[in-house]
Short mmCIF file of N, CA and C in Angstrom, two decimals:
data_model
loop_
_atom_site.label_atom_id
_atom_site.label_comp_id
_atom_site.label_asym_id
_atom_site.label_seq_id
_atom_site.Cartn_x
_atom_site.Cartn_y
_atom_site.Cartn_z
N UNK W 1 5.24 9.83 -27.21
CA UNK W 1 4.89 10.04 -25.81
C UNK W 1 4.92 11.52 -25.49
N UNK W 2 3.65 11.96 -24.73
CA UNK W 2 3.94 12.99 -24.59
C UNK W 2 4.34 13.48 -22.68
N UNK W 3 4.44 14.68 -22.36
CA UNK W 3 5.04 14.66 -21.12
C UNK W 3 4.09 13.83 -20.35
N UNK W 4 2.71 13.82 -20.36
CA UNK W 4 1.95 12.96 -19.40
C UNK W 4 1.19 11.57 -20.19
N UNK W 5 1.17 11.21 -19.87
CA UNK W 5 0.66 9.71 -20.58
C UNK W 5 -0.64 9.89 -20.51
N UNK W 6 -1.83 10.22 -21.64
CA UNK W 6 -3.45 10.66 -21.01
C UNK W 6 -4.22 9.40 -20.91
N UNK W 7 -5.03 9.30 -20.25
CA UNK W 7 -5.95 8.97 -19.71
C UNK W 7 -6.23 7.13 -20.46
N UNK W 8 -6.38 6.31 -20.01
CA UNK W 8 -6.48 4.79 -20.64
C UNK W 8 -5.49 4.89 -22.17
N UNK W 9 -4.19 5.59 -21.78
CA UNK W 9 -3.12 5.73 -23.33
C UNK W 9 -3.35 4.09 -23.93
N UNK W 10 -2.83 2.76 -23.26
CA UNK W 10 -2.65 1.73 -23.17
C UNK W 10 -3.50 0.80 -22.90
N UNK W 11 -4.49 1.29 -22.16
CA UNK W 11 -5.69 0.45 -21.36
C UNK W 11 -5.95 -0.72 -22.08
N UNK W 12 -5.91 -2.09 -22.10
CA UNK W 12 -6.34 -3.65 -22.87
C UNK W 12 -5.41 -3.84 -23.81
N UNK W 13 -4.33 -3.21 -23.86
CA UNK W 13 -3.72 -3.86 -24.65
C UNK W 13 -2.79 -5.05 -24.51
N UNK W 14 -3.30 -6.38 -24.74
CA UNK W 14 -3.20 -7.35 -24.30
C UNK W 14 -1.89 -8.71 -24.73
N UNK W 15 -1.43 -7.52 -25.69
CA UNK W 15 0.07 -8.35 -26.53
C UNK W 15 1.04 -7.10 -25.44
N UNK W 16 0.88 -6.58 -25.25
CA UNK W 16 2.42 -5.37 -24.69
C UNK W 16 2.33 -6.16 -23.65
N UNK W 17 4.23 -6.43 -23.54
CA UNK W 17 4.94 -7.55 -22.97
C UNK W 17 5.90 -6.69 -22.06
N UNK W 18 6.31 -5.74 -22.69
CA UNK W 18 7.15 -5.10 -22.10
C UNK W 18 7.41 -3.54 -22.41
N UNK W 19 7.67 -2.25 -21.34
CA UNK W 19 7.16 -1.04 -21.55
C UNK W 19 8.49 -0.03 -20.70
N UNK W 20 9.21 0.34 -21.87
CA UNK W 20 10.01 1.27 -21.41
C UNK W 20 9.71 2.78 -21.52
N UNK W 21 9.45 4.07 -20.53
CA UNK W 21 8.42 4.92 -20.52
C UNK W 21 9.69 5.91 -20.79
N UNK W 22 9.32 7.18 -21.61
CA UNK W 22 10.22 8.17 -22.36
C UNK W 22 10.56 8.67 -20.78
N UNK W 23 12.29 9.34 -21.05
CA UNK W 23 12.67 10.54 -20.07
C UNK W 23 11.76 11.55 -19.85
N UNK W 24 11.20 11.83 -21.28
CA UNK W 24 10.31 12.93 -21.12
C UNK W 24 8.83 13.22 -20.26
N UNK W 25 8.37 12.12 -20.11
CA UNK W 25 7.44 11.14 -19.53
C UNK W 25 7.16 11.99 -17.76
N UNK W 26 6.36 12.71 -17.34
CA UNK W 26 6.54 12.72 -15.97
C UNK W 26 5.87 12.48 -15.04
N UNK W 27 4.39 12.30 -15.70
CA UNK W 27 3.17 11.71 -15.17
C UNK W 27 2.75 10.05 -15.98
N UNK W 28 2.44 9.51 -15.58
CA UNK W 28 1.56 7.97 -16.15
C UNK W 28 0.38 8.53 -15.63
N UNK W 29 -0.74 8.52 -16.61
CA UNK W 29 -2.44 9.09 -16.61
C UNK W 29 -2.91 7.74 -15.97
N UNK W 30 -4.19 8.08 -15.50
CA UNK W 30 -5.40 7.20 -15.39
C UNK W 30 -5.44 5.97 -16.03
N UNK W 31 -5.34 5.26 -15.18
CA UNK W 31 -5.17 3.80 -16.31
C UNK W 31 -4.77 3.68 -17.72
N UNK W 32 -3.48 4.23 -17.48
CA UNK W 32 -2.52 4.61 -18.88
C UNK W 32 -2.38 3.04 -19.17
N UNK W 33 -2.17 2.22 -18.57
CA UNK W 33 -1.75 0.86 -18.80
C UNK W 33 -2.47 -0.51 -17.93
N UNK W 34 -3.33 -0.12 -17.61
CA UNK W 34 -4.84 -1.18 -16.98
C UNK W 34 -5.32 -1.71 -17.90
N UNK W 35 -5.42 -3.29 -17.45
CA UNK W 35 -5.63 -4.52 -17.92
C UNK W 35 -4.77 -4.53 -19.30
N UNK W 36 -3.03 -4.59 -19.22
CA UNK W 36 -2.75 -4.89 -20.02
C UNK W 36 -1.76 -6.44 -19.76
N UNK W 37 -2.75 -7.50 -19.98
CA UNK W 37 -2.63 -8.28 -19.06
C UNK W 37 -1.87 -9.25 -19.66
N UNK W 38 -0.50 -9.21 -20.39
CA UNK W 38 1.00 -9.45 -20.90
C UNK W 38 1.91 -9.29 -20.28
N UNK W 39 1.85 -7.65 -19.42
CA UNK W 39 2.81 -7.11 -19.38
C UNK W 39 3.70 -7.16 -18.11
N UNK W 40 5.03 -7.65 -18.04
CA UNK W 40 5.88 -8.36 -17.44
C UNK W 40 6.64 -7.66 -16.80
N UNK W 41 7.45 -6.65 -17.72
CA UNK W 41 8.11 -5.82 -17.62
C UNK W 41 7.98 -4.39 -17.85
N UNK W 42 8.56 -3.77 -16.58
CA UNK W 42 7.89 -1.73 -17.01
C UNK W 42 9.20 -0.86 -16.43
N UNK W 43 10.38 -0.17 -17.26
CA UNK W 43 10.90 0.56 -16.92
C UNK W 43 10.28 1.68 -16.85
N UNK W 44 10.50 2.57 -15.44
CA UNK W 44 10.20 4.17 -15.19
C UNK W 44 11.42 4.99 -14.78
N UNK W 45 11.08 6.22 -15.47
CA UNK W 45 12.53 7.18 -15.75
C UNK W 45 12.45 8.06 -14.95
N UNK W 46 13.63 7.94 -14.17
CA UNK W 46 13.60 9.25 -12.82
C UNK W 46 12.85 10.53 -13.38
N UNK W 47 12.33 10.70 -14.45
CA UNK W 47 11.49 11.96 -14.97
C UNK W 47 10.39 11.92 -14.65
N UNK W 48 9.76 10.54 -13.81
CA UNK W 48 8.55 10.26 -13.78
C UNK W 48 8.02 11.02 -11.90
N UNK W 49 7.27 11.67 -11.67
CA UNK W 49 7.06 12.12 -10.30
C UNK W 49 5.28 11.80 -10.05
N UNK W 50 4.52 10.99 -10.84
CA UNK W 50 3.77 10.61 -10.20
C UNK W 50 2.78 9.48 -11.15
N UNK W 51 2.22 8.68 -10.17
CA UNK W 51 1.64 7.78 -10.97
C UNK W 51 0.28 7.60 -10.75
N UNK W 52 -0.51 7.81 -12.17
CA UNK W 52 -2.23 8.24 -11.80
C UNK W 52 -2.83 6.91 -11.22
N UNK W 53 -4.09 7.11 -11.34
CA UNK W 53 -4.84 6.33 -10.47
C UNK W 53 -5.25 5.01 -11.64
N UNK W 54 -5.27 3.90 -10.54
CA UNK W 54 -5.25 2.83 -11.65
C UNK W 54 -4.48 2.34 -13.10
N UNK W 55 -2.93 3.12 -12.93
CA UNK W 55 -2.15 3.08 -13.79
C UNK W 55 -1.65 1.93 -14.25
N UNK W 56 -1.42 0.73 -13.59
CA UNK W 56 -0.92 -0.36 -14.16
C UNK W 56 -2.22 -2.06 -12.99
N UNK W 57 -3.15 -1.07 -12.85
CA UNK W 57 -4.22 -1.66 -12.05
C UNK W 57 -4.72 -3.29 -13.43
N UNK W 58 -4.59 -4.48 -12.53
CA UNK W 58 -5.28 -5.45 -13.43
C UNK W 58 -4.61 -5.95 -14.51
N UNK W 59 -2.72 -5.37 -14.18
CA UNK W 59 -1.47 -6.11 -15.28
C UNK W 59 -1.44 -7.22 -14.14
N UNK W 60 -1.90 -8.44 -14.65
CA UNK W 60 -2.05 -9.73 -13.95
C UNK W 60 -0.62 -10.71 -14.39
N UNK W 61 0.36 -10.16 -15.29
CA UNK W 61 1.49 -10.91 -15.65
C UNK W 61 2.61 -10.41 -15.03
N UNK W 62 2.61 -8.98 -14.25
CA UNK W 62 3.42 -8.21 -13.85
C UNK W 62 4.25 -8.81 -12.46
N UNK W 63 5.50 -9.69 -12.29
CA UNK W 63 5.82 -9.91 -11.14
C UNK W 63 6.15 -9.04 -10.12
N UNK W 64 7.26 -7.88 -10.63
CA UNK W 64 7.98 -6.67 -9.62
C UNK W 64 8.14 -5.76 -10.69
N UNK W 65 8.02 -4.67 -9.82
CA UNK W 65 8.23 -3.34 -10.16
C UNK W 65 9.10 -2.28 -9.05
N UNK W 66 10.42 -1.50 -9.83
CA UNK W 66 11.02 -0.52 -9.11
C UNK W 66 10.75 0.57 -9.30
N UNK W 67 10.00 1.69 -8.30
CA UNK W 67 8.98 2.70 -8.78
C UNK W 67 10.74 3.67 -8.45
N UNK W 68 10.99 4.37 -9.27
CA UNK W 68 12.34 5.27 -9.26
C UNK W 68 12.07 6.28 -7.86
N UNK W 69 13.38 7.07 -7.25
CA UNK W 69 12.97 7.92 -5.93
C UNK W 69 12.38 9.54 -6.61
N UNK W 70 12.36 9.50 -7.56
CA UNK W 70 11.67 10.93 -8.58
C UNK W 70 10.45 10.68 -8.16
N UNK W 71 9.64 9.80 -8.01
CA UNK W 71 7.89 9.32 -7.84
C UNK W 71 7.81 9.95 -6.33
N UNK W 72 7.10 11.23 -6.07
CA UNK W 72 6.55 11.35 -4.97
C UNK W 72 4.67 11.03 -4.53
N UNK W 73 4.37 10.99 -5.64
CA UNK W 73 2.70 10.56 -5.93
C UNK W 73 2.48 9.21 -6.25
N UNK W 74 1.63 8.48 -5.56
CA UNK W 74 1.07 6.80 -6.28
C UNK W 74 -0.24 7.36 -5.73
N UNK W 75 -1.20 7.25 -7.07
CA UNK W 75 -2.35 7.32 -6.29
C UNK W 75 -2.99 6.24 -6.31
N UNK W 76 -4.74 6.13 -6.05
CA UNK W 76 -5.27 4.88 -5.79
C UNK W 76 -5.65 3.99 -6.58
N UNK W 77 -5.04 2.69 -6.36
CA UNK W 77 -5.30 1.61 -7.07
C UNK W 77 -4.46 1.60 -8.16
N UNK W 78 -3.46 2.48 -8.22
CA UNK W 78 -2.62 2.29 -8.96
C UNK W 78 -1.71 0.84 -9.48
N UNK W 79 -1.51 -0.07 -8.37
CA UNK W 79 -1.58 -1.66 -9.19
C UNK W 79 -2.59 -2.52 -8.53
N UNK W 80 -3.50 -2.36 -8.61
CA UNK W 80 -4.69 -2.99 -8.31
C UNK W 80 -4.74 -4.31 -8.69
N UNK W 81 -5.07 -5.32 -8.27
CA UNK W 81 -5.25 -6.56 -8.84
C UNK W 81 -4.30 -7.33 -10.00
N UNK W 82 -2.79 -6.95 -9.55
CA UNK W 82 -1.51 -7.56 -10.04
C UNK W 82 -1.42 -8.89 -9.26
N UNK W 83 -1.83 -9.48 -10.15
CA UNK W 83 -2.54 -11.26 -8.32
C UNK W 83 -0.73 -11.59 -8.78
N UNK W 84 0.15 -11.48 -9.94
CA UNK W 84 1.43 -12.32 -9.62
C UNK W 84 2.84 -11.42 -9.18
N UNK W 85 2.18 -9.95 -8.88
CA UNK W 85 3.42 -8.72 -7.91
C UNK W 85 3.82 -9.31 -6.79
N UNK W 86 4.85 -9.67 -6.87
CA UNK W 86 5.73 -10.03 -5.71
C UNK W 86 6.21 -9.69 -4.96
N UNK W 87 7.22 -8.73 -5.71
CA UNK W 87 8.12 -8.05 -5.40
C UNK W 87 8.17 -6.03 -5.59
N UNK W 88 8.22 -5.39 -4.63
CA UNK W 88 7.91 -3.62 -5.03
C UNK W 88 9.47 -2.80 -4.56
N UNK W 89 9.81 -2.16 -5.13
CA UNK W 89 11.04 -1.23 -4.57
C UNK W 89 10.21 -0.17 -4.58
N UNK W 90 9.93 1.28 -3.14
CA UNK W 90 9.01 1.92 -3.51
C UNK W 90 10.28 3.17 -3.31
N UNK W 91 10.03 4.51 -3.48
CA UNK W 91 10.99 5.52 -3.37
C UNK W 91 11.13 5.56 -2.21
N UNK W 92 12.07 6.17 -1.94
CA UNK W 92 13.40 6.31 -0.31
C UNK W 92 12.23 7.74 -0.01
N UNK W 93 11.26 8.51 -0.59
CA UNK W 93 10.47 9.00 0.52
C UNK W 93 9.68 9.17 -0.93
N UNK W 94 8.20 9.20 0.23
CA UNK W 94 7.13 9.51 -0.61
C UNK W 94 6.40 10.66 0.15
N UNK W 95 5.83 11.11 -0.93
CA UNK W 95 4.96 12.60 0.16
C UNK W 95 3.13 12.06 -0.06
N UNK W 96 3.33 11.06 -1.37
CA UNK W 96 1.50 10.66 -0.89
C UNK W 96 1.73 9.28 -1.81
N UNK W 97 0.62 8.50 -0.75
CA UNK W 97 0.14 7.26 -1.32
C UNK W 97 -1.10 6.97 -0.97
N UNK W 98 -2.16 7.20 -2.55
CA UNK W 98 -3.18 6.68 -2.27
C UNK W 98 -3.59 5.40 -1.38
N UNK W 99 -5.17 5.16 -1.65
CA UNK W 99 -5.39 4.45 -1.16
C UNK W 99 -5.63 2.88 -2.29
N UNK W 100 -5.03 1.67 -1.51
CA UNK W 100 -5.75 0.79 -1.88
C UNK W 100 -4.76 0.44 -3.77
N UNK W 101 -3.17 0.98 -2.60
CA UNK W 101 -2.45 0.98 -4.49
C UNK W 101 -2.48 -0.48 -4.57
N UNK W 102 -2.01 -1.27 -3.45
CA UNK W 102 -1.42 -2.37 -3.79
C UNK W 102 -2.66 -3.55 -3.73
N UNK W 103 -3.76 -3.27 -3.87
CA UNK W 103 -5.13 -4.01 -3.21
C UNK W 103 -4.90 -5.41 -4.42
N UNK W 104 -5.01 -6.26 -3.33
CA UNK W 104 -5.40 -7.25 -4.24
C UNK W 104 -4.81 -7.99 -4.67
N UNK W 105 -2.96 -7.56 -4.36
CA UNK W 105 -1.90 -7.69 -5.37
C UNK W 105 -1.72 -9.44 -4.21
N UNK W 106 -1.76 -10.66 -4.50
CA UNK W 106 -2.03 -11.32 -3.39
C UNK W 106 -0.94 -12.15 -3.00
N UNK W 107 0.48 -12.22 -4.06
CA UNK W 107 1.57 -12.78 -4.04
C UNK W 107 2.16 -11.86 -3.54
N UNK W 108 2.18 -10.54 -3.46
CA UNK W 108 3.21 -9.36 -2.86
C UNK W 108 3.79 -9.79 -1.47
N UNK W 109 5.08 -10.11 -1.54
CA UNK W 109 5.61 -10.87 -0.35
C UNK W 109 7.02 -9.82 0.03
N UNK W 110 7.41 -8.83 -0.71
CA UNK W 110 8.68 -7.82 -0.77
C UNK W 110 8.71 -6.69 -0.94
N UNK W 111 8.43 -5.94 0.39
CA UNK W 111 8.34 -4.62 0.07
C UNK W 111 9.89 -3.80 0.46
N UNK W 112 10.56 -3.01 -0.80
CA UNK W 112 11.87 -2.58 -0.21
C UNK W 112 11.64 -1.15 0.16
N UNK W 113 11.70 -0.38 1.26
CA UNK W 113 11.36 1.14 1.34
C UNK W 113 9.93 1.23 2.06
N UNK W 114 9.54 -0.12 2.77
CA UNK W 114 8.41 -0.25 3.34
C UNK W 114 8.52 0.72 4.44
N UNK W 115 7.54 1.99 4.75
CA UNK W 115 7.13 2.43 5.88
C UNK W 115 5.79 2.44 6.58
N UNK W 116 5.85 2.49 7.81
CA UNK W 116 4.77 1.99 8.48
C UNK W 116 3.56 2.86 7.95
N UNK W 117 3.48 4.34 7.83
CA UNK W 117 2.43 4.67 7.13
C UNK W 117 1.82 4.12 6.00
N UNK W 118 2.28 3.51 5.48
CA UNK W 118 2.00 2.82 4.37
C UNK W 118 1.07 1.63 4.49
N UNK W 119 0.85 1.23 5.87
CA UNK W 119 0.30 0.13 6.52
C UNK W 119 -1.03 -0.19 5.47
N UNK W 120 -1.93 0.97 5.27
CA UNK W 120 -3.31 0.51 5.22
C UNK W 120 -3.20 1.03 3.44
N UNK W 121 -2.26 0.31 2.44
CA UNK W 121 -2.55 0.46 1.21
C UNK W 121 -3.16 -0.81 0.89
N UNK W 122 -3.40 -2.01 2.16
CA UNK W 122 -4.16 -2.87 1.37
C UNK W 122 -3.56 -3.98 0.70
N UNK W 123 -2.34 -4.52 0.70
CA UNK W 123 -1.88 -5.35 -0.17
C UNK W 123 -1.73 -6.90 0.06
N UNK W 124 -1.28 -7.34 -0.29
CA UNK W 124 -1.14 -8.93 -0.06
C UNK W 124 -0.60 -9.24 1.07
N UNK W 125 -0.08 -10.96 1.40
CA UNK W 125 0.43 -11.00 2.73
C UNK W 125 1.46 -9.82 3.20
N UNK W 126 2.40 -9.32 2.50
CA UNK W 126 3.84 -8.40 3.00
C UNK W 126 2.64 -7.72 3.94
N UNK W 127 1.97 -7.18 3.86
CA UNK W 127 1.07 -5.71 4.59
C UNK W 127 0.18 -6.28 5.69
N UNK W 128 -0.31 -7.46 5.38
CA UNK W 128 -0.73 -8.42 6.17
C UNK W 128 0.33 -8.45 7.56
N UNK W 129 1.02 -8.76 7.32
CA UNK W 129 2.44 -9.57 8.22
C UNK W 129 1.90 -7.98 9.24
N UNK W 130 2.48 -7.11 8.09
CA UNK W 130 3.05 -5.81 9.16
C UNK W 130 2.33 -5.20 9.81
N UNK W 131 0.80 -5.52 9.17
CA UNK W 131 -0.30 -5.25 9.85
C UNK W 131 -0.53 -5.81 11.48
N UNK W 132 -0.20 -7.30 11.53
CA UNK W 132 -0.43 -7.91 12.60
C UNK W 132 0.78 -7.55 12.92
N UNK W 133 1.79 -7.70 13.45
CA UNK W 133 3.22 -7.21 13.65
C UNK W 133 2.77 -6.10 14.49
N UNK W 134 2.08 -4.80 13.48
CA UNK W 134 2.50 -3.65 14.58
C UNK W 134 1.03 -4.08 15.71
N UNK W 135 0.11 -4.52 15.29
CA UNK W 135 -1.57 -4.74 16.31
C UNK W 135 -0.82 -5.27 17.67
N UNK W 136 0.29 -6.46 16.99
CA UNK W 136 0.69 -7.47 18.62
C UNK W 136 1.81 -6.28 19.12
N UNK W 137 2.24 -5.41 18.80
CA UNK W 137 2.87 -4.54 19.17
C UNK W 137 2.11 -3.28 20.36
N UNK W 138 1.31 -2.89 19.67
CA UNK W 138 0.16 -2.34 20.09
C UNK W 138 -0.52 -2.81 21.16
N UNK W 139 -0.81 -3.82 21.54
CA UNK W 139 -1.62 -4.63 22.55
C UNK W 139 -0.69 -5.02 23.30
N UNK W 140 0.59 -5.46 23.14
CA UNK W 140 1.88 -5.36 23.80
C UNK W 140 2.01 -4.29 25.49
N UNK W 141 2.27 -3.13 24.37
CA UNK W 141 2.36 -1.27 25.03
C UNK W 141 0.78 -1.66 25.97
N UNK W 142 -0.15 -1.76 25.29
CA UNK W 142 -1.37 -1.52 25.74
C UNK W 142 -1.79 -2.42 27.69
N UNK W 143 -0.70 -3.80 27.42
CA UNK W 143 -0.67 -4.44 28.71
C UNK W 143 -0.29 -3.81 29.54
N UNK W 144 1.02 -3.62 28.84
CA UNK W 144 2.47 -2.89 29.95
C UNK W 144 2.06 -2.12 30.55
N UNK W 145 1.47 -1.29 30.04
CA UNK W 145 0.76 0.24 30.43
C UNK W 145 -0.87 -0.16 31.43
N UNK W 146 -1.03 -0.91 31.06
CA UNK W 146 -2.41 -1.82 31.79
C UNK W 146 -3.62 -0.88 31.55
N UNK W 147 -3.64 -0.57 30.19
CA UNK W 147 -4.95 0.61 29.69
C UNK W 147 -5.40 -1.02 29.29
N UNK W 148 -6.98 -0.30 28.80
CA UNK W 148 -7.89 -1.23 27.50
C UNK W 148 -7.46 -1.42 26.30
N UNK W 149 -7.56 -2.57 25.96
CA UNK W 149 -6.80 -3.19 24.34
C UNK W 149 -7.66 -2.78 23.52
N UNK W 150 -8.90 -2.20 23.87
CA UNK W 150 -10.11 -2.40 22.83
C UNK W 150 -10.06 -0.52 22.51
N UNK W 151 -9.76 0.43 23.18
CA UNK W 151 -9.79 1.84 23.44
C UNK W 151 -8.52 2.44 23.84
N UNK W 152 -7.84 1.73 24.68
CA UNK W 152 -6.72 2.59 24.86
C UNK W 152 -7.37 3.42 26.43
N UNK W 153 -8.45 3.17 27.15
CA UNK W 153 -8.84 3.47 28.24
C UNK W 153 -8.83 3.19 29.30
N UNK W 154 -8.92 3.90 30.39
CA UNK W 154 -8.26 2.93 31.85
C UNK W 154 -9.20 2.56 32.56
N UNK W 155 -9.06 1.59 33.32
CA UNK W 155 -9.86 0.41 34.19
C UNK W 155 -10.55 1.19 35.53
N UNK W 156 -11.69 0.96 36.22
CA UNK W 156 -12.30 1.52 36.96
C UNK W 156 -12.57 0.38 38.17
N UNK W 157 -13.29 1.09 39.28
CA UNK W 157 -13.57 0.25 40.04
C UNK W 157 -12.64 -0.48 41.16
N UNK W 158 -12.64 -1.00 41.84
CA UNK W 158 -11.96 -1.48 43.16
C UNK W 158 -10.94 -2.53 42.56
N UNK W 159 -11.50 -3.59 41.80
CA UNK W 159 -11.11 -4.69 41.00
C UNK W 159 -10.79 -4.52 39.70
N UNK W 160 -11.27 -3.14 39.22
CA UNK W 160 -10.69 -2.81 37.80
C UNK W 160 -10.56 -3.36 36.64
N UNK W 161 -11.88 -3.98 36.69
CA UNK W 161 -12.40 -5.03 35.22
C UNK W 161 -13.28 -4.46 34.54
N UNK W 162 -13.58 -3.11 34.42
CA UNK W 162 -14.39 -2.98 33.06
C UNK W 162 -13.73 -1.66 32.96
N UNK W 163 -13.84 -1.06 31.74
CA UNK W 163 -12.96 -0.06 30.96
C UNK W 163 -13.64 1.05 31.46
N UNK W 164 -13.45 1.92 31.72
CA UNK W 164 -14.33 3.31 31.96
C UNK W 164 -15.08 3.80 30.65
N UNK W 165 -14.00 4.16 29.58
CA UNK W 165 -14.55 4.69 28.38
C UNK W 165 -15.94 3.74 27.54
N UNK W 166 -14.99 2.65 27.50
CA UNK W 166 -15.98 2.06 26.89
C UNK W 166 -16.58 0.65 26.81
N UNK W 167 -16.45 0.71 28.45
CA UNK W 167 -17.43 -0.56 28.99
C UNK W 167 -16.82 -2.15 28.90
N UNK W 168 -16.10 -1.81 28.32
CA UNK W 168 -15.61 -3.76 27.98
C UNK W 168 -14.61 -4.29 29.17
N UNK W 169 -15.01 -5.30 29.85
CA UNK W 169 -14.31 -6.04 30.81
C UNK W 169 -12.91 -6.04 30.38
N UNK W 170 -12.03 -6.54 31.40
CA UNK W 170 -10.84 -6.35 31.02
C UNK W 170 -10.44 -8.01 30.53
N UNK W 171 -9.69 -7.99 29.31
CA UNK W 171 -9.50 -8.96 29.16
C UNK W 171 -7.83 -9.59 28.74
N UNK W 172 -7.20 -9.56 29.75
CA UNK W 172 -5.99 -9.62 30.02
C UNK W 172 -5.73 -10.17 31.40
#
């Protein structure tokens, strides 16, 4: 192993069951380990600070993964189409997360270190939930406040049923 894992290192390899990644290790490349569709188990070593794009995208045997708090990078699609990820521990802070890491993943029901920015990576029900969660939250504020649900704009008129900004009756 060398310090970065290059580019499809692993890609189809379809017997690797299980993948413990060197200390030395600090990047996982480009679908270093996509469609290796065995693989169950993946230790990562606090040496690791970022994980390329489509890195473990299309490991369809993979239940959970604990990404270590050393990982400040996940980029996109990094577990892409893991349909049996359940379960994610993500780092206690991240400074970037692609887009569209968790897409697809459709059992993902446990996110530990979930923050709301994180909303639109796309993932199974867990992101789902939090998605609608914060919207009824949102439309919540949006009554209270008695703006438009559709804009966030305020009501016009004597009777105050259509939005100023952007035209839509009030529907509340």
């Amino acid at each position: 192993f060398k310090e970065e894992q290059p580019l499809n290192a692993f890609k189809g390899c379809s017997s690797l069951k299980n993948i413990t990644i060197p200390n030395s290790v600090t990047s996982i490349g480009w679908y270093a380990f996509s469609d290796c569709t065995a693989l169950t188990s993946i230790t990562i070593p606090n040496s690791v600070t970022n994980i390329g794009k489509g890195a473990f995208a299309f490991c369809t045997a993979l239940t959970s993964i604990t990404i270590p708090n050393s990982v400040t990078n996940i980029e996109d699609n990094a577990f892409h189409h893991c349909t049996s990820l359940a379960s994610v521990t993500l780092p206690n802070r991240m400074i970037n997360m692609g887009r569209d890491v968790f897409y697809d993943c459709i059992k993902l029901s446990e996110v530990q270190n979930y923050y709301d920015e994180y909303s639109w990576c796309k993932a199974g029900p867990f992101f789902e939930k939090k998605w609608k969660e914060k919207e009824r939250e949102e439309m919540a504020e949006r009554r209270r406040r008695g703006v438009c649900q559709h804009c966030g704009g305020v009501f016009e008129g004597i009777l105050k049923k259509r939005c100023k900004r952007c035209r839509n009756p009030k529907d509340y």
